Amino acid sequence: MKIIGIVGATGAGKTTALNVLREFNAEILDCDAIYHQLLTNSDELRERLIARFGSVFDSNALNRKKLGSIVFGNQQALADLNAITFDIITAEIRRRTALARERGCAVTAIDGVALLDSDLKQDCDAMVAITAPVETRIRRIMARENISEEYARKRVSAQKPDSWFSDHCDYTLVNDGDQETYARRARTLFEHILSSQED
């Protein structure tokens, strides 16, 4: 089984790329979605967060505002939060990857904004950066999340530039045209990755 890491800034087009990978019967592992699942069903994550940050859960839900007030502006607290969550998420991604391998999946895709900063990068046979023009990303974010242009621009400016993702990946998939062209480009790239990895 081949493992492909998918990274890129918000609004770049990762969802379309992942949908193309589904055509290859890929197992899609979304780190953000898995994190939110773990917040609900992982006793270990809950216990470690409480041990470090105190009572940051209200009943069964994480009080994001309370946790945010603790880590905001506190580099050590933020580093501790990242270390705890990365550790638990990494273990869960590896568990699900092993299950996919047992089921005979030919390819697993890991989608994670912090994938390049995690140990999971070492598990990937190929890392793919998804990039798109800034103005295109802003328009997509505004439409998708129904937010103002000002807020969308702030979101985009707070993220790493496309060049950072490209510099740290094996391949770059540029999303600068219509969706049909982009999907075709993604399909060609994934076919190349899967065939070259098999040689």
C-alpha positions as MATLAB code, in Angstrom:
seq = 'MKIIGIVGATGAGKTTALNVLREFNAEILDCDAIYHQLLTNSDELRERLIARFGSVFDSNALNRKKLGSIVFGNQQALADLNAITFDIITAEIRRRTALARERGCAVTAIDGVALLDSDLKQDCDAMVAITAPVETRIRRIMARENISEEYARKRVSAQKPDSWFSDHCDYTLVNDGDQETYARRARTLFEHILSSQED';
ca = [
       0.000    0.000    0.000;
       1.211    3.481   -0.863;
       0.727    6.447    1.455;
       0.336    9.943    0.003;
       0.440   13.048    2.187;
      -1.695   15.978    1.059;
      -0.906   19.473    2.368;
      -1.748   23.045    1.438;
      -3.216   26.267    2.755;
      -6.935   26.763    3.241;
      -8.874   27.259    0.013;
      -6.169   25.707   -2.174;
      -8.294   22.778   -3.313;
      -7.318   19.798   -1.173;
     -10.900   18.476   -1.148;
     -10.998   18.159   -4.937;
      -7.643   16.370   -4.930;
      -8.872   13.956   -2.254;
     -12.038   13.286   -4.266;
      -9.844   12.351   -7.225;
      -7.898    9.974   -4.974;
     -11.205    8.326   -4.054;
     -11.421    7.280   -7.716;
      -8.372    5.127   -6.943;
     -10.279    3.610   -3.978;
      -8.004    5.463   -1.582;
      -8.563    5.417    2.153;
      -8.826    9.113    3.097;
      -7.597   10.081    6.564;
      -8.457   13.682    7.483;
      -6.323   14.646   10.489;
      -8.633   17.509   11.488;
     -11.767   15.326   11.400;
      -9.983   12.576   13.319;
      -8.859   15.095   15.957;
     -12.462   16.181   16.522;
     -13.532   12.534   16.807;
     -10.770   11.891   19.340;
     -11.884   14.853   21.450;
     -15.152   12.988   21.938;
     -14.072    9.364   22.187;
     -10.429    9.247   23.286;
     -10.066    8.908   27.052;
      -6.297    9.246   26.685;
      -6.516   12.593   24.885;
      -9.026   13.932   27.406;
      -6.934   12.776   30.382;
      -3.710   14.263   29.002;
      -5.352   17.605   28.194;
      -6.896   17.804   31.670;
      -3.614   16.790   33.320;
      -1.794   19.623   31.531;
      -4.437   22.368   31.273;
      -6.988   21.625   33.987;
     -10.776   21.480   33.543;
     -11.026   22.427   29.869;
     -13.991   20.124   29.185;
     -17.645   20.992   29.781;
     -19.385   17.655   30.202;
     -18.218   15.764   27.086;
     -17.162   18.759   24.987;
     -13.879   20.630   24.877;
     -14.266   24.255   25.923;
     -12.235   25.721   23.074;
     -12.496   29.262   24.415;
     -11.091   28.224   27.788;
      -8.268   26.184   26.238;
      -7.555   29.008   23.799;
      -7.242   31.520   26.619;
      -4.606   29.286   28.222;
      -2.459   28.714   25.134;
      -2.903   32.089   23.425;
       0.299   34.069   23.860;
       1.922   31.258   25.862;
       4.434   29.518   23.620;
       5.168   26.706   26.068;
       1.487   25.937   26.625;
       0.875   25.940   22.861;
       3.888   23.672   22.316;
       2.559   21.296   24.975;
      -0.900   21.280   23.365;
       0.590   20.510   19.963;
       2.797   17.763   21.392;
      -0.152   16.066   23.093;
      -2.496   16.278   20.110;
       0.182   15.320   17.553;
       1.080   12.267   19.639;
      -2.498   10.995   19.908;
      -3.431   11.830   16.299;
      -0.267   10.192   14.955;
      -1.041    6.962   16.809;
      -4.633    6.971   15.516;
      -3.602    7.697   11.919;
      -1.088    4.838   12.066;
      -3.738    2.530   13.500;
      -6.161    3.388   10.686;
      -3.403    3.084    8.088;
      -2.625   -0.426    9.338;
      -6.321   -1.345    9.101;
      -6.434   -0.035    5.519;
      -3.388   -2.148    4.684;
      -5.056   -5.230    6.183;
      -8.158   -4.590    4.054;
      -5.966   -4.552    0.955;
      -6.250   -0.840    0.119;
      -3.832    0.149   -2.636;
      -3.425    3.731   -1.426;
      -4.077    5.791    1.699;
      -4.118    9.589    1.645;
      -3.374   11.611    4.785;
      -4.733   15.168    4.774;
      -3.317   17.334    7.530;
      -2.437   21.014    7.829;
       0.463   20.197   10.189;
       1.534   17.022    8.402;
       4.895   18.485    7.370;
       5.700   19.226   11.016;
       4.761   15.761   12.277;
       6.335   12.309   12.368;
       3.651   11.149    9.934;
       5.604   12.761    7.090;
       8.126    9.928    7.406;
       5.329    7.388    6.817;
       4.421    8.885    3.426;
       5.765    7.531    0.146;
       5.073   10.910   -1.452;
       4.140   14.377   -0.203;
       1.947   16.543   -2.459;
       1.552   20.298   -1.992;
      -1.719   21.790   -3.251;
      -1.320   25.442   -4.233;
      -3.605   28.090   -5.707;
      -3.444   31.855   -6.371;
      -4.181   33.946   -3.280;
      -7.175   35.725   -4.835;
      -8.694   32.390   -5.855;
      -8.269   31.055   -2.318;
      -9.882   34.163   -0.835;
     -12.925   33.813   -3.096;
     -13.267   30.114   -2.231;
     -13.030   30.715    1.512;
     -15.600   33.534    1.352;
     -18.066   31.352   -0.554;
     -17.462   28.210    1.492;
     -17.635   29.776    4.949;
     -19.820   32.811    4.222;
     -17.276   35.242    5.687;
     -16.219   38.749    4.714;
     -13.370   39.466    2.332;
     -11.463   41.189    5.129;
     -11.656   38.140    7.384;
     -10.783   35.794    4.498;
      -7.693   37.865    3.717;
      -6.639   37.719    7.367;
      -7.040   33.933    7.334;
      -4.927   33.628    4.187;
      -2.217   36.021    5.371;
      -1.856   34.087    8.638;
      -0.906   30.893    6.802;
       2.378   29.778    5.318;
       2.940   30.748    1.649;
       2.608   28.262   -1.208;
       6.381   28.265   -1.638;
       6.830   26.774    1.839;
       4.564   23.834    1.018;
       6.208   23.299   -2.382;
       9.711   23.457   -0.918;
       8.910   20.718    1.593;
       7.042   18.340   -0.719;
       7.954   15.892   -3.481;
       5.278   17.204   -5.854;
       3.243   20.388   -6.302;
      -0.266   20.342   -7.752;
      -1.261   23.822   -8.937;
      -4.955   24.695   -8.854;
      -5.063   27.761  -11.101;
      -7.765   26.915  -13.641;
     -11.275   25.516  -13.816;
     -12.100   22.540  -11.603;
     -12.288   20.066  -14.489;
      -8.758   20.962  -15.603;
      -7.502   20.822  -12.036;
      -9.116   17.419  -11.416;
      -7.572   16.074  -14.623;
      -4.180   17.429  -13.541;
      -4.606   15.759  -10.134;
      -5.573   12.445  -11.736;
      -2.476   12.500  -13.949;
      -0.205   13.299  -11.004;
      -1.616   10.550   -8.785;
      -1.364    8.007  -11.607;
       2.290    8.997  -11.998;
       2.983    8.748   -8.258;
       1.339    5.357   -7.914;
       3.021    3.903  -10.989;
       6.469    5.301  -10.153;
       6.242    4.041   -6.582;
       5.503    0.549   -7.854;
       8.587    0.382  -10.083;
];
